[in-house]
XYZ file of C-alpha atoms in Angstrom:
702
model
C -31.554 1.740 35.017
C -28.902 3.224 37.229
C -25.693 5.166 36.619
C -22.485 3.451 37.662
C -19.390 5.647 37.903
C -15.930 4.089 37.966
C -13.407 6.846 38.604
C -10.414 4.477 38.757
C -10.822 3.458 35.146
C -11.677 7.022 34.104
C -14.943 5.965 32.479
C -18.609 6.154 33.252
C -21.632 4.576 31.609
C -25.276 3.710 32.087
C -25.542 0.060 33.074
C -28.524 -2.214 33.431
C -27.944 -4.020 36.736
C -29.740 -7.117 35.527
C -27.544 -7.654 32.471
C -24.336 -5.664 33.081
C -22.312 -7.199 30.253
C -24.935 -8.246 27.738
C -25.202 -4.917 25.928
C -21.487 -4.488 25.326
C -20.802 -8.080 24.373
C -23.633 -8.426 21.892
C -23.873 -4.963 20.417
C -20.528 -3.355 21.307
C -22.191 -0.346 22.827
C -20.932 1.973 25.502
C -23.706 4.327 26.496
C -22.015 7.516 27.701
C -23.163 10.917 28.866
C -23.025 13.678 26.296
C -20.532 16.538 26.420
C -23.106 19.090 25.360
C -25.011 21.058 27.991
C -28.696 20.369 28.673
C -28.491 17.031 26.902
C -29.207 13.667 28.461
C -29.587 11.516 25.385
C -27.679 8.327 25.001
C -26.105 7.178 21.782
C -27.474 4.354 19.625
C -26.427 0.874 20.668
C -24.499 0.292 17.461
C -22.374 3.429 17.415
C -19.911 2.772 20.269
C -19.714 6.340 21.549
C -17.173 7.878 23.878
C -18.049 11.452 24.800
C -16.602 13.921 27.269
C -18.773 14.472 30.305
C -19.958 17.836 31.512
C -19.069 16.636 35.016
C -15.494 17.013 36.193
C -13.315 14.025 37.005
C -9.707 13.843 38.050
C -8.705 11.556 35.129
C -9.476 11.971 31.415
C -11.743 9.563 29.613
C -10.007 6.725 27.814
C -11.510 5.612 24.520
C -9.347 2.631 23.537
C -5.956 2.689 25.246
C -4.515 -0.699 26.043
C -2.135 -1.508 28.842
C 0.326 -2.682 26.194
C 1.117 0.947 25.426
C 3.760 1.022 28.131
C 7.366 0.759 27.003
C 10.358 -0.827 28.624
C 11.416 0.751 31.868
C 9.720 1.818 35.074
C 6.239 3.251 34.754
C 7.041 5.966 37.292
C 9.724 7.381 35.006
C 7.305 7.851 32.079
C 4.954 10.759 31.556
C 2.371 11.836 29.003
C 3.036 14.867 26.811
C -0.200 16.790 26.397
C 0.674 19.243 23.609
C 1.402 16.625 20.915
C -0.637 13.893 19.226
C 0.901 11.363 16.840
C -1.618 9.534 14.645
C -1.562 7.337 11.547
C -4.451 7.143 9.101
C -4.923 3.519 8.062
C -7.545 1.832 5.906
C -8.186 -0.458 2.994
C -7.351 0.848 -0.458
C -9.799 3.453 -1.866
C -11.597 4.019 1.427
C -10.611 7.704 1.430
C -7.542 8.139 3.651
C -5.672 10.657 1.502
C -8.840 12.615 0.683
C -9.601 12.887 4.399
C -6.081 14.210 5.045
C -6.649 16.842 2.336
C -9.746 18.076 4.162
C -7.925 18.134 7.511
C -5.122 20.221 5.990
C -7.522 22.680 4.344
C -9.574 23.243 7.489
C -6.440 23.702 9.597
C -5.470 26.702 7.430
C -2.311 25.040 6.170
C -2.884 26.697 2.785
C -3.938 30.222 1.884
C -7.542 30.822 0.958
C -6.558 31.761 -2.608
C -3.934 29.019 -2.979
C -4.512 26.327 -5.590
C -4.231 22.874 -4.020
C -4.446 19.774 -6.146
C -6.428 16.731 -5.064
C -4.702 14.061 -2.982
C -1.826 16.397 -2.221
C -0.163 13.777 -0.014
C 0.272 11.525 -3.068
C 3.217 13.574 -4.328
C 4.955 10.729 -6.154
C 4.349 10.632 -9.938
C 3.623 6.922 -9.853
C 1.111 7.395 -7.044
C -0.801 9.993 -9.037
C -0.854 7.866 -12.181
C -2.113 4.772 -10.410
C -4.337 6.580 -7.922
C -2.935 4.731 -4.908
C -0.660 5.587 -1.984
C 2.671 3.745 -2.162
C 4.889 5.555 0.358
C 3.910 6.809 3.804
C 4.237 10.574 4.302
C 4.339 12.933 7.271
C 2.576 16.227 7.854
C 1.216 18.106 10.840
C -1.549 20.517 11.809
C -2.259 22.621 14.891
C -5.598 22.371 16.682
C -6.256 24.327 19.878
C -2.552 24.830 20.601
C -1.895 21.110 20.175
C 0.360 19.812 17.416
C -1.097 16.797 15.603
C 1.453 14.820 13.587
C -0.386 12.961 10.807
C 1.060 10.063 8.815
C -0.740 8.977 5.640
C -0.159 5.268 4.962
C -0.690 2.982 1.935
C -3.911 1.010 1.717
C -2.806 -1.817 -0.564
C -1.847 -5.071 1.129
C 1.396 -5.317 -0.872
C 2.707 -2.234 0.956
C 1.834 -3.478 4.426
C 5.488 -3.147 5.429
C 5.110 0.639 5.274
C 2.215 0.469 7.738
C 4.089 -1.841 10.131
C 7.034 0.564 10.299
C 4.898 3.659 10.785
C 3.005 2.209 13.753
C 6.242 2.498 15.760
C 5.957 6.309 15.610
C 2.367 6.857 16.732
C 0.113 6.348 19.752
C -3.174 6.066 17.910
C -4.749 5.442 14.510
C -7.738 6.687 12.551
C -9.252 3.540 11.046
C -11.136 4.730 7.956
C -13.881 2.353 6.774
C -16.117 2.738 3.730
C -19.795 3.191 4.626
C -20.880 0.553 2.093
C -18.062 -1.975 1.902
C -17.290 -2.094 5.608
C -14.116 -3.799 6.900
C -12.062 -5.262 4.049
C -8.934 -7.489 4.031
C -6.435 -4.652 4.502
C -8.657 -3.186 7.227
C -8.171 -6.406 9.157
C -4.403 -6.351 8.645
C -3.804 -2.762 9.768
C -6.197 -3.091 12.708
C -4.455 -6.273 13.844
C -1.091 -4.497 13.857
C -2.484 -1.445 15.658
C -4.032 -3.605 18.383
C -0.780 -5.528 18.820
C 0.989 -2.220 19.495
C -1.754 -1.300 21.976
C -2.684 1.853 20.071
C -5.866 3.836 20.563
C -8.318 3.464 17.666
C -10.854 5.973 16.347
C -13.138 4.462 13.689
C -14.108 6.865 10.893
C -17.019 5.689 8.725
C -16.250 7.581 5.528
C -18.330 8.304 2.404
C -21.513 8.390 4.488
C -23.299 10.217 1.650
C -23.229 7.206 -0.678
C -26.754 6.082 -1.691
C -26.177 2.554 -0.370
C -24.510 3.612 2.876
C -25.187 1.277 5.803
C -23.442 2.774 8.840
C -25.000 0.471 11.436
C -23.813 -2.624 9.573
C -20.315 -1.149 9.189
C -20.021 -0.308 12.899
C -21.249 -3.750 13.952
C -18.915 -5.470 11.481
C -16.006 -3.407 12.777
C -16.856 -4.329 16.351
C -16.969 -8.010 15.396
C -13.548 -7.575 13.800
C -12.208 -6.156 17.078
C -13.516 -9.236 18.883
C -11.998 -11.615 16.317
C -8.608 -9.950 16.778
C -8.757 -10.461 20.572
C -9.004 -6.781 21.393
C -9.285 -5.782 25.035
C -12.472 -4.316 26.530
C -10.982 -0.825 26.395
C -10.027 -1.241 22.741
C -13.500 -2.521 21.839
C -14.999 0.633 23.343
C -13.819 2.682 20.398
C -14.945 6.129 19.289
C -16.921 6.232 16.040
C -17.056 9.251 13.728
C -19.131 9.580 10.546
C -17.608 11.658 7.773
C -17.695 12.783 4.173
C -13.997 13.240 3.501
C -14.274 14.920 0.113
C -16.666 17.571 1.520
C -14.823 17.986 4.810
C -17.781 17.118 7.055
C -17.913 14.924 10.153
C -20.244 14.176 13.026
C -21.132 11.814 15.848
C -24.248 10.629 14.016
C -24.708 9.707 10.346
C -27.820 11.904 10.199
C -26.316 14.936 11.913
C -22.995 15.990 10.396
C -21.277 19.248 11.233
C -20.208 21.617 8.472
C -16.548 20.918 9.207
C -14.290 18.256 10.731
C -14.583 19.651 14.249
C -16.018 16.432 15.747
C -13.108 14.469 14.243
C -10.505 16.833 15.691
C -12.221 16.689 19.080
C -12.201 12.887 18.948
C -8.457 12.910 18.225
C -7.810 15.228 21.162
C -10.015 13.233 23.500
C -9.328 9.626 22.525
C -5.749 9.596 21.194
C -3.330 9.909 24.134
C -0.227 12.026 24.043
C 3.118 10.262 23.610
C 4.491 8.478 26.663
C 8.006 9.809 27.110
C 10.957 9.842 29.468
C 11.646 13.563 29.411
C 14.816 13.606 31.534
C 16.159 10.281 30.304
C 19.005 9.532 27.908
C 18.375 10.333 24.239
C 16.593 7.646 22.187
C 15.204 8.052 18.657
C 14.240 5.118 16.425
C 14.825 5.650 12.670
C 11.509 4.506 11.195
C 11.812 5.868 7.661
C 14.597 6.998 5.317
C 14.454 9.690 2.628
C 17.167 11.024 0.348
C 17.891 14.587 -0.700
C 20.456 15.589 -3.335
C 21.858 18.321 -1.093
C 21.324 16.956 2.417
C 21.942 13.265 1.727
C 20.189 10.615 3.817
C 17.420 11.865 6.070
C 16.285 9.677 8.981
C 12.690 10.149 10.155
C 11.411 8.960 13.504
C 9.993 9.840 16.895
C 12.133 10.894 19.840
C 11.254 8.431 22.609
C 13.372 9.910 25.414
C 15.556 12.904 26.136
C 16.156 15.887 23.865
C 17.679 15.723 20.375
C 19.864 18.748 19.530
C 22.121 19.797 16.669
C 25.386 21.790 16.433
C 28.068 22.037 19.084
C 28.681 19.192 21.498
C 24.970 18.403 21.582
C 25.061 17.470 17.890
C 27.041 14.282 18.563
C 25.319 10.965 19.259
C 25.706 7.220 18.945
C 23.974 5.201 16.243
C 23.180 1.801 17.741
C 21.942 -1.448 16.247
C 22.333 -3.596 19.377
C 23.800 -3.390 22.856
C 27.321 -4.111 21.622
C 27.154 -2.386 18.228
C 27.250 1.418 18.315
C 29.098 3.921 16.154
C 29.687 7.638 16.257
C 27.401 10.040 14.403
C 27.004 13.789 14.056
C 23.719 15.580 13.505
C 24.229 18.387 11.014
C 20.600 19.467 10.544
C 17.353 18.880 12.390
C 13.810 19.370 11.090
C 10.302 19.095 12.474
C 7.047 18.856 10.525
C 4.913 21.957 10.593
C 1.891 22.157 8.349
C 2.939 20.825 4.955
C 6.707 21.283 5.107
C 9.842 20.518 7.090
C 10.983 23.388 9.296
C 14.547 23.651 10.715
C 14.821 23.244 14.483
C 17.634 23.512 17.015
C 16.226 20.841 19.316
C 13.359 18.353 19.464
C 11.878 17.162 22.729
C 10.716 13.624 23.401
C 7.372 12.709 21.857
C 7.687 14.732 18.646
C 8.451 13.398 15.143
C 11.494 14.847 13.416
C 13.920 14.410 10.502
C 17.678 14.125 11.076
C 20.450 14.870 8.538
C 24.175 14.222 8.722
C 24.387 10.485 9.449
C 25.107 9.111 5.989
C 25.078 5.390 6.858
C 22.014 5.246 9.106
C 19.521 2.467 8.385
C 15.872 1.875 9.237
C 15.551 0.261 12.657
C 18.703 1.832 14.123
C 18.586 4.037 17.215
C 20.120 7.490 17.610
C 21.123 7.389 21.280
C 22.972 9.450 23.852
C 26.717 9.065 23.375
C 27.261 8.335 27.076
C 24.161 6.602 28.481
C 22.012 5.800 25.453
C 20.570 2.344 24.800
C 19.073 1.047 21.547
C 15.347 0.555 21.124
C 13.919 -2.748 19.818
C 14.456 -3.052 16.062
C 11.568 -2.978 13.595
C 10.239 -6.335 12.420
C 7.893 -6.890 9.487
C 6.215 -9.962 8.050
C 8.039 -12.168 5.574
C 7.531 -11.860 1.760
C 5.414 -14.409 -0.099
C 6.260 -13.853 -3.801
C 9.595 -13.788 -5.646
C 10.749 -12.829 -9.144
C 14.063 -13.244 -10.960
C 15.835 -10.114 -12.263
C 18.595 -10.483 -14.852
C 20.493 -8.378 -17.362
C 19.015 -7.865 -20.813
C 20.339 -10.407 -23.326
C 18.104 -9.597 -26.291
C 19.559 -8.435 -29.661
C 18.338 -4.895 -28.946
C 20.196 -4.586 -25.639
C 21.672 -1.162 -24.820
C 19.679 0.848 -27.347
C 17.655 2.694 -24.706
C 19.003 1.830 -21.270
C 21.584 3.858 -19.369
C 22.319 1.152 -16.782
C 22.585 -2.272 -18.397
C 25.324 -4.196 -16.551
C 24.918 -6.687 -13.716
C 26.876 -4.376 -11.401
C 24.385 -1.558 -12.015
C 21.497 -3.947 -11.412
C 23.006 -5.323 -8.206
C 23.748 -1.890 -6.738
C 20.235 -0.647 -7.447
C 18.498 -3.688 -5.955
C 20.532 -3.671 -2.757
C 20.009 0.074 -2.434
C 16.270 -0.573 -2.433
C 16.659 -2.690 0.713
C 17.811 0.349 2.677
C 14.269 1.742 2.908
C 12.061 -1.178 1.863
C 12.143 -3.562 4.815
C 9.472 -5.879 3.392
C 11.647 -6.739 0.370
C 14.569 -9.174 0.111
C 17.253 -9.646 -2.552
C 19.310 -12.806 -3.036
C 21.912 -13.935 -5.552
C 20.488 -16.079 -8.354
C 21.764 -19.182 -10.097
C 24.108 -17.131 -12.296
C 26.264 -14.080 -11.610
C 23.907 -11.766 -13.515
C 20.639 -13.025 -11.943
C 19.055 -11.816 -8.703
C 15.974 -13.113 -6.889
C 13.769 -10.320 -5.483
C 11.123 -11.262 -2.896
C 8.197 -9.072 -1.882
C 4.730 -9.001 -0.348
C 3.015 -9.435 -3.699
C 3.235 -8.906 -7.424
C 2.339 -5.209 -7.172
C 5.048 -4.659 -4.556
C 7.730 -5.865 -6.989
C 6.073 -4.270 -10.027
C 6.374 -0.805 -8.457
C 10.112 -1.404 -8.035
C 10.384 -2.457 -11.699
C 8.581 0.675 -12.864
C 10.757 2.952 -10.734
C 13.920 1.315 -12.080
C 12.674 1.673 -15.655
C 12.111 5.392 -15.166
C 15.581 5.749 -13.700
C 17.152 4.395 -16.907
C 17.688 0.710 -16.089
C 17.338 -1.972 -18.736
C 16.822 -5.555 -17.572
C 14.588 -8.628 -17.766
C 12.303 -10.188 -15.153
C 10.790 -13.635 -14.898
C 7.282 -14.668 -13.843
C 6.240 -14.343 -10.184
C 6.570 -17.453 -8.047
C 5.281 -18.158 -4.553
C 7.682 -18.805 -1.679
C 6.899 -22.214 -0.199
C 7.902 -23.611 3.171
C 8.794 -27.160 4.134
C 7.656 -28.293 7.589
C 7.996 -31.936 8.706
C 8.749 -32.993 5.115
C 5.483 -31.426 3.964
C 5.361 -28.585 1.446
C 3.319 -25.606 2.616
C 2.312 -22.741 0.343
C 0.917 -19.280 1.152
C -2.833 -18.773 1.156
C -4.612 -15.451 0.844
C -8.083 -14.136 1.581
C -9.637 -12.843 -1.647
C -12.759 -10.679 -1.657
C -14.578 -10.102 -4.935
C -17.356 -7.568 -5.474
C -19.289 -8.607 -8.568
C -22.780 -7.931 -9.981
C -25.159 -10.833 -9.591
C -25.420 -11.464 -13.353
C -21.682 -12.257 -13.548
C -21.377 -14.128 -10.265
C -21.578 -17.585 -11.868
C -18.596 -17.120 -14.170
C -16.496 -15.601 -11.356
C -17.310 -18.468 -8.971
C -16.360 -20.981 -11.674
C -13.071 -19.184 -12.326
C -12.088 -19.081 -8.650
C -13.045 -22.734 -8.248
C -10.666 -23.758 -11.041
C -7.878 -21.967 -9.159
C -8.424 -24.002 -5.986
C -10.310 -21.270 -4.168
C -12.688 -22.190 -1.328
C -15.634 -19.897 -0.642
C -16.393 -19.242 3.031
C -18.730 -16.236 2.838
C -21.187 -14.638 0.409
C -23.380 -11.616 1.086
C -25.203 -8.840 -0.712
C -23.746 -5.344 -0.669
C -26.097 -2.359 -0.631
C -29.045 -1.979 -2.963
C -27.073 -2.028 -6.202
C -27.352 -5.772 -6.852
C -23.709 -6.423 -5.958
C -22.527 -9.595 -4.236
C -19.448 -9.843 -2.021
C -17.625 -13.181 -2.284
C -14.899 -14.210 0.151
C -12.452 -16.974 -0.736
C -9.420 -18.618 0.776
C -7.199 -19.291 -2.204
C -3.536 -20.255 -2.784
C -1.312 -17.351 -3.801
C -0.462 -19.344 -6.941
C -4.101 -19.145 -7.955
C -4.018 -15.344 -7.790
C -1.238 -15.011 -10.387
C -2.904 -13.750 -13.546
C -6.328 -13.757 -11.879
C -7.047 -10.017 -12.024
C -7.353 -9.819 -15.806
C -9.236 -13.115 -15.958
C -11.840 -11.848 -13.480
C -12.236 -8.583 -15.372
C -12.824 -10.574 -18.553
C -15.323 -12.911 -16.873
C -17.267 -10.012 -15.332
C -16.960 -7.622 -18.305
C -14.855 -5.228 -16.266
C -17.271 -4.865 -13.350
C -15.618 -7.019 -10.640
C -13.316 -5.639 -7.928
C -10.697 -8.003 -6.468
C -8.862 -7.449 -3.164
C -6.473 -9.883 -1.508
C -4.367 -10.138 1.634
C -2.057 -12.807 3.010
C -3.702 -15.207 5.472
C -1.420 -18.121 6.392
C 0.578 -21.068 5.082
C -1.314 -24.259 4.299
C -0.950 -27.628 2.542
C -0.049 -27.744 -1.145
C -3.300 -27.386 -3.082
C -2.197 -29.237 -6.235
C -1.559 -28.137 -9.798
C -3.185 -24.912 -11.014
C -3.484 -23.869 -14.660
C -3.241 -20.081 -14.848
C -3.339 -19.670 -18.654
C -5.074 -21.785 -21.280
C -3.665 -20.086 -24.367
C -0.195 -20.163 -25.865
C 1.894 -17.412 -27.469
C 2.530 -16.334 -31.052
C 6.304 -16.156 -31.576
C 8.264 -14.494 -34.398
C 10.837 -16.817 -36.013
C 12.989 -14.286 -37.888
C 14.456 -10.803 -37.491
C 13.058 -7.854 -39.380
C 10.231 -5.332 -39.458
C 6.593 -6.353 -39.242
C 4.442 -5.719 -42.316
C 0.736 -5.275 -42.891
C 0.759 -8.112 -45.404
C 2.121 -10.586 -42.851
C -0.018 -9.379 -39.955
C -3.203 -9.731 -42.025
C -2.761 -13.496 -42.104
C -1.199 -13.743 -38.632
C -4.131 -12.134 -36.826
C -6.301 -15.106 -37.807
C -4.213 -17.161 -35.381
C -4.921 -14.978 -32.355
C -4.630 -11.464 -30.938
C -1.536 -9.477 -31.855
C 0.700 -7.315 -29.667
C 2.414 -5.426 -32.501
C 1.456 -3.055 -35.310
C 2.997 -2.741 -38.793
C 6.477 -1.239 -38.847
C 7.604 -2.606 -35.483
C 11.078 -4.075 -35.217
C 11.075 -7.733 -34.177
C 13.602 -10.526 -33.898
C 13.615 -14.273 -33.673
C 11.916 -15.501 -30.537
C 9.822 -12.414 -29.839
C 6.298 -12.891 -28.550
C 4.085 -10.999 -30.973
C 0.630 -12.112 -29.835
C -1.620 -14.527 -27.954
C -2.402 -17.833 -29.645
C -6.085 -18.714 -29.725
C -5.265 -22.301 -28.777
C -2.997 -24.007 -26.288
C 0.697 -24.236 -27.136
C 3.020 -21.769 -28.868
C 2.992 -21.099 -32.599
C 5.844 -19.606 -34.650
C 4.865 -16.988 -37.244
C 6.547 -14.912 -39.907
C 5.373 -11.358 -39.237
C 8.012 -9.834 -41.523
C 6.881 -11.443 -44.786
C 6.458 -9.019 -47.683
C 4.168 -9.257 -50.676
C 5.964 -10.738 -53.647
C 6.762 -8.197 -56.386
C 6.046 -9.639 -59.871
C 5.738 -8.221 -63.359
C 2.056 -9.058 -63.459
C 0.002 -5.936 -62.937
C -3.227 -6.062 -60.966
C -6.113 -3.735 -61.592
C -6.700 -3.095 -57.903
C -4.606 -3.299 -54.763
C -5.996 -5.509 -52.032
C -7.186 -3.580 -48.966
C -5.781 -4.905 -45.671
C -7.857 -4.412 -42.521
C -5.928 -5.023 -39.305
C -7.271 -5.393 -35.794
C -6.088 -2.977 -33.127
C -3.148 -4.550 -31.253
C -3.548 -5.365 -27.566
C -2.560 -2.617 -25.138
C -0.849 -4.249 -22.134
C 0.545 -2.454 -19.090
C 3.495 -3.639 -17.036
C 1.168 -5.365 -14.570
C -0.610 -7.128 -17.444
C 2.700 -8.375 -18.827
C 3.781 -9.758 -15.452
C 0.459 -11.589 -15.158
C 0.641 -12.930 -18.710
C 4.023 -14.668 -18.768
C 4.552 -18.300 -17.789
C 7.512 -20.256 -16.479
C 9.436 -20.222 -19.789
C 8.876 -16.527 -20.510
C 10.469 -13.242 -19.471
C 9.525 -9.570 -19.563
C 12.135 -7.221 -21.018
C 11.898 -3.760 -19.472
C 13.518 -0.786 -21.214
C 13.319 2.978 -20.563
C 12.022 5.461 -23.094
C 14.631 7.152 -25.240
C 12.887 8.555 -28.299
C 9.460 10.204 -27.978
C 6.651 8.464 -29.860
C 8.998 5.738 -31.130
C 7.421 2.303 -30.733
C 9.726 -0.669 -30.480
C 9.159 -4.253 -29.486
C 11.947 -6.409 -28.212
C 11.317 -9.894 -26.845
C 13.013 -13.220 -27.130
C 12.066 -16.824 -26.851
C 15.440 -18.518 -27.076
C 15.824 -21.951 -25.549
C 12.191 -21.831 -24.452
C 12.612 -18.453 -22.777
C 10.452 -15.630 -24.094
C 10.327 -11.985 -23.287
C 7.657 -9.374 -23.838
C 9.159 -5.886 -24.073
C 7.371 -2.757 -22.979
C 7.689 0.472 -24.840
C 6.480 3.881 -23.809
C 4.420 6.417 -25.706
C 4.574 10.112 -24.844
C 1.251 11.429 -23.499
C -0.161 14.854 -24.302
C 1.746 17.744 -22.755
C -1.094 18.672 -20.395
C -0.941 15.230 -18.734
C 2.701 14.608 -17.718
C 2.477 10.867 -17.231
C 3.871 7.877 -19.074
C 1.753 5.233 -20.757
C 3.130 1.715 -21.110
C 2.224 -0.470 -24.048
C 3.212 -3.673 -25.746
C 4.022 -3.245 -29.383
């Protein structure tokens, strides 16, 4: 063995002269000298280390910086800012991004020692806390060794991939968090692909290393293979790997030797994530990457200053807001904020490379550039991938319309939907077939369902149709979207899950065991149509043990007809109030959605038929009152009605059915409003107040 030093590329490694490329290509290893004194050990071949040398070189070590990092303009005019790091934390859902951010904030002394801090503090939205997922990206910052580290927590669900695509415009590097058992998952592939396209530096964090079935070597090798599949450069493949336990705030360079804090992670960020490349003396340029709204300050534009200095007040507070070379308008900056610790702090000026929030420009949109009023030029606009699923929104036409909703007209509905487009770039809204119908397109069913839930809580009352896929026509051939579905299921339920996915035109291309818990990981390529209503069906087939994850793959040929539901609906055929007497006989026909005393009307879906086809029932029938006395009243035993959430309702309905969404008005009042007029049905959702110590809302079908 001999040591080869390449000072021009700012890297050094131990190389076998007989096989100089074999080690890196097969195992993804980069054997580097350690940064610790009196140590000459090399790292394992599967851990892809990048460590600072105890020898001095003129250039810093690069971990995974691509040449694509350069921006438009002359390279000689750009410089690196060393006192700032901008990073995004990306990962698949439930791999521990937000928990890791919590630990980073605690160890950076953002909070007092005696201050109570709730878990997942970055998930500040009520809906995020109820569902346990991150929906909106959020900014914060910490200070480590006199260097400001701007951290952006991003969503992990594939339906909110548009948030991740926007955020990558603000950063120079990402922390790719991967579960120590599951390894790279569908959303891991998506976010890594986008990060590599931007040329960002990547630090891989193998999280939850304390799990009993942890397999860090497999995860690192799988991640390296993913880099190769995504055509990463040699520098990008030589990524830094960190092993961590996010919930305990521990990290290390080896899975068997973790430090008592996140020091190794912070050092990796400082060493492997480059500072922002800026044009310090150039004309002002800031790209609006995110939009927030404050009742007092109005619209707040969030983004990174790419060039120049952004100032407020006086003559320096004026700037141009540009969308293209020929489209610029005047704007005035009234307030300026930077992110320090866990809050926004007022600032008089922000230098290039830092992330800031700007107030005062009321009509600014995402993708527009705040530029110098004399010499400024716009930056390239933000582009995201196209939506794949659409749903029809319309005004409520049921007999109970207006009883709970504050906004019920088509004008209210139109204004709210188009206002959503101002910050949600991955969503589209189009006019429907009628004046009171609008077609909303999104990345997936969950993407649109979150919008529906937010509108419901804001007081809107409306109806939505079933989700439909967005097809394309190329050369007179119909193409439909396909997705990659991964299912984790115990071996004893694998047969029923495989049969279910096969009926929905899914094609298996990989199957492997996961850990020592008897769990199998199935990977399918399946039409998006086959995923509609699949989540509940898989839970039923696996007795609630399966985990389904999906992500968009590509467009492909039409797969043929797919039956998503085998059972019909039970439909009320008259107005009135449901009775125990009527429900006792009706529940023999299937499972009911309603309980006694619920208001119903003609056409309402009141249950699931046990056979195919719809069946009309009289759920308001009362026991006949006669003059013949009985010695004993008959005891009626009713089954517990089904408890469906909003997501369950969206999955349940078919082409001729609608979901009626209404806000809560009266606490603990249960109402059911749904119609099936002219072959159009609607399942209404009502809300039940939770206990006072848990301020969340529970959605049910009555």
